[in-house]
mmCIF file of C-alpha atoms in Angstrom:
data_model
loop_
_atom_site.group_PDB
_atom_site.id
_atom_site.type_symbol
_atom_site.label_atom_id
_atom_site.label_comp_id
_atom_site.label_asym_id
_atom_site.label_seq_id
_atom_site.Cartn_x
_atom_site.Cartn_y
_atom_site.Cartn_z
ATOM 1 C CA MET A 1 -8.311 -4.277 -146.457
ATOM 2 C CA GLU A 2 -4.958 -2.856 -147.552
ATOM 3 C CA SER A 3 -3.758 -4.079 -150.949
ATOM 4 C CA SER A 4 -0.378 -5.375 -149.769
ATOM 5 C CA VAL A 5 -1.969 -7.352 -146.925
ATOM 6 C CA PHE A 6 -4.535 -8.810 -149.332
ATOM 7 C CA ASN A 7 -1.805 -9.759 -151.812
ATOM 8 C CA GLY A 8 0.291 -11.310 -149.041
ATOM 9 C CA MET A 9 -2.637 -13.341 -147.770
ATOM 10 C CA PHE A 10 -3.391 -14.569 -151.274
ATOM 11 C CA PHE A 11 0.270 -15.498 -151.765
ATOM 12 C CA MET A 12 0.256 -17.471 -148.517
ATOM 13 C CA LEU A 13 -3.054 -19.230 -149.160
ATOM 14 C CA SER A 14 -2.506 -20.110 -152.828
ATOM 15 C CA PRO A 15 -0.922 -23.512 -151.966
ATOM 16 C CA LEU A 16 -3.965 -24.384 -149.822
ATOM 17 C CA VAL A 17 -5.717 -26.322 -152.614
ATOM 18 C CA PHE A 18 -2.476 -28.152 -153.318
ATOM 19 C CA LEU A 19 -2.119 -29.074 -149.636
ATOM 20 C CA CYS A 20 -5.703 -30.321 -149.424
ATOM 21 C CA LEU A 21 -5.293 -32.521 -152.499
ATOM 22 C CA THR A 22 -2.001 -33.925 -151.220
ATOM 23 C CA ALA A 23 -3.422 -34.634 -147.766
ATOM 24 C CA TYR A 24 -6.431 -36.363 -149.290
ATOM 25 C CA ALA A 25 -4.221 -38.546 -151.533
ATOM 26 C CA TYR A 26 -2.059 -39.488 -148.536
ATOM 27 C CA TYR A 27 -5.143 -40.293 -146.455
ATOM 28 C CA GLN A 28 -6.532 -42.507 -149.247
ATOM 29 C CA LYS A 29 -3.271 -44.449 -149.454
ATOM 30 C CA GLN A 30 -3.155 -44.955 -145.709
ATOM 31 C CA SER A 31 -6.790 -45.994 -145.400
ATOM 32 C CA ASN A 32 -6.579 -48.429 -148.350
ATOM 33 C CA ASN A 33 -3.227 -49.812 -147.165
ATOM 34 C CA THR A 34 -1.612 -49.131 -150.534
ATOM 35 C CA PHE A 35 1.201 -46.892 -149.279
ATOM 36 C CA GLU A 36 3.481 -49.882 -148.687
ATOM 37 C CA LEU A 37 2.662 -51.259 -152.137
ATOM 38 C CA GLU A 38 3.677 -47.961 -153.692
ATOM 39 C CA MET A 39 7.082 -48.294 -152.007
ATOM 40 C CA THR A 40 7.769 -51.547 -153.912
ATOM 41 C CA MET A 41 7.024 -50.227 -157.379
ATOM 42 C CA LYS A 42 9.507 -49.749 -160.221
ATOM 43 C CA TYR A 43 9.399 -45.994 -159.714
ATOM 44 C CA THR A 44 10.632 -44.409 -156.541
ATOM 45 C CA VAL A 45 8.280 -42.685 -154.165
ATOM 46 C CA PHE A 46 10.044 -39.414 -154.938
ATOM 47 C CA GLN A 47 9.289 -39.760 -158.674
ATOM 48 C CA LEU A 48 5.640 -40.506 -157.941
ATOM 49 C CA LEU A 49 5.509 -37.568 -155.559
ATOM 50 C CA VAL A 50 6.863 -35.225 -158.220
ATOM 51 C CA CYS A 51 4.266 -36.419 -160.771
ATOM 52 C CA ARG A 52 1.507 -36.070 -158.222
ATOM 53 C CA MET A 53 2.719 -32.601 -157.258
ATOM 54 C CA LEU A 54 2.698 -31.539 -160.916
ATOM 55 C CA PHE A 55 -0.871 -32.796 -161.374
ATOM 56 C CA PHE A 56 -2.116 -31.263 -158.118
ATOM 57 C CA SER A 57 -0.381 -27.968 -158.930
ATOM 58 C CA GLY A 58 -2.257 -27.838 -162.239
ATOM 59 C CA ILE A 59 -5.547 -28.328 -160.431
ATOM 60 C CA ALA A 60 -4.579 -25.700 -157.843
ATOM 61 C CA ILE A 61 -3.766 -23.199 -160.611
ATOM 62 C CA LEU A 62 -7.204 -23.726 -162.158
ATOM 63 C CA VAL A 63 -8.961 -23.341 -158.813
ATOM 64 C CA ASN A 64 -6.955 -20.217 -157.946
ATOM 65 C CA MET A 65 -7.704 -18.682 -161.359
ATOM 66 C CA SER A 66 -11.407 -19.371 -160.879
ATOM 67 C CA PHE A 67 -11.311 -17.840 -157.412
ATOM 68 C CA ILE A 68 -9.531 -14.745 -158.743
ATOM 69 C CA LEU A 69 -12.080 -14.300 -161.516
ATOM 70 C CA ILE A 70 -15.025 -14.691 -159.146
ATOM 71 C CA LEU A 71 -13.386 -12.306 -156.690
ATOM 72 C CA SER A 72 -12.828 -9.735 -159.441
ATOM 73 C CA PHE A 73 -16.589 -9.423 -159.933
ATOM 74 C CA LYS A 74 -17.070 -8.514 -156.256
ATOM 75 C CA VAL A 75 -13.947 -6.466 -155.434
ATOM 76 C CA GLU A 76 -11.744 -4.073 -157.382
ATOM 77 C CA ILE A 77 -8.527 -6.085 -157.754
ATOM 78 C CA ASP A 78 -5.639 -6.424 -160.182
ATOM 79 C CA ILE A 79 -6.356 -9.821 -161.746
ATOM 80 C CA PHE A 80 -2.972 -10.183 -163.417
ATOM 81 C CA ARG A 81 -1.063 -9.381 -160.207
ATOM 82 C CA LEU A 82 -3.079 -11.846 -158.124
ATOM 83 C CA PHE A 83 -2.675 -14.552 -160.765
ATOM 84 C CA LEU A 84 1.107 -14.059 -160.785
ATOM 85 C CA LEU A 85 1.236 -14.023 -156.979
ATOM 86 C CA SER A 86 -0.734 -17.250 -156.941
ATOM 87 C CA LEU A 87 1.641 -18.900 -159.407
ATOM 88 C CA ILE A 88 4.729 -17.676 -157.570
ATOM 89 C CA GLY A 89 3.383 -18.821 -154.209
ATOM 90 C CA LEU A 90 2.464 -22.223 -155.566
ATOM 91 C CA PHE A 91 5.808 -22.644 -157.334
ATOM 92 C CA LEU A 92 7.864 -21.593 -154.304
ATOM 93 C CA PHE A 93 5.841 -23.817 -152.001
ATOM 94 C CA SER A 94 6.177 -26.829 -154.316
ATOM 95 C CA ALA A 95 9.894 -26.273 -154.883
ATOM 96 C CA GLY A 96 10.532 -25.826 -151.171
ATOM 97 C CA LEU A 97 8.510 -28.908 -150.330
ATOM 98 C CA LEU A 98 10.404 -30.997 -152.875
ATOM 99 C CA LEU A 99 13.707 -29.703 -151.566
ATOM 100 C CA SER A 100 12.740 -30.512 -147.983
ATOM 101 C CA LEU A 101 11.597 -34.028 -148.928
ATOM 102 C CA TYR A 102 14.648 -34.925 -150.987
ATOM 103 C CA ASN A 103 16.607 -36.579 -148.157
ATOM 104 C CA GLY A 104 13.836 -38.695 -146.642
ATOM 105 C CA GLN A 105 11.677 -38.445 -143.519
ATOM 106 C CA VAL A 106 8.730 -37.394 -145.647
ATOM 107 C CA PHE A 107 6.105 -36.685 -143.002
ATOM 108 C CA LYS A 108 8.376 -34.935 -140.513
ATOM 109 C CA ARG A 109 10.097 -32.708 -143.065
ATOM 110 C CA SER A 110 6.865 -31.798 -144.842
ATOM 111 C CA MET A 111 5.221 -30.738 -141.568
ATOM 112 C CA VAL A 112 8.265 -28.647 -140.631
ATOM 113 C CA PHE A 113 8.257 -26.958 -144.054
ATOM 114 C CA ILE A 114 4.516 -26.209 -143.914
ATOM 115 C CA ILE A 115 4.847 -24.703 -140.428
ATOM 116 C CA ILE A 116 7.832 -22.591 -141.526
ATOM 117 C CA TRP A 117 5.860 -21.430 -144.597
ATOM 118 C CA ILE A 118 2.889 -20.318 -142.506
ATOM 119 C CA LEU A 119 5.004 -18.670 -139.803
ATOM 120 C CA GLY A 120 7.245 -16.913 -142.328
ATOM 121 C CA ILE A 121 4.397 -15.438 -144.325
ATOM 122 C CA SER A 122 2.473 -14.558 -141.152
ATOM 123 C CA PHE A 123 5.529 -12.739 -139.824
ATOM 124 C CA TYR A 124 5.865 -10.861 -143.117
ATOM 125 C CA LEU A 125 2.209 -9.821 -143.045
ATOM 126 C CA THR A 126 2.451 -8.414 -139.533
ATOM 127 C CA GLN A 127 5.363 -6.122 -140.470
#
């Protein structure tokens, strides 16, 4: 596989762990009927979302680093470059998601942003 395609795929997929953790947390709130309770708390939903995103991003960084290290034993790769691409991808995805969620309509805007992220990176990879 060509190096630039591999790097682009890793950049696109680095927020995957973050997305899985966020989807699981949302599912847990919906299934336990605690989402409405969270709306009545002293803190706003946006503040809780930012804290959760920070925590999930930390976990995603650790998982991505572990994946890079395991992959480096099997394939000749530039560990530092992949680690930086992972961090940049995760940061840009988180910042874009926060920006898209700032004005409300959480579910709709987050789905639109995720679809744009996937289509944009896929378009870049096919060039």
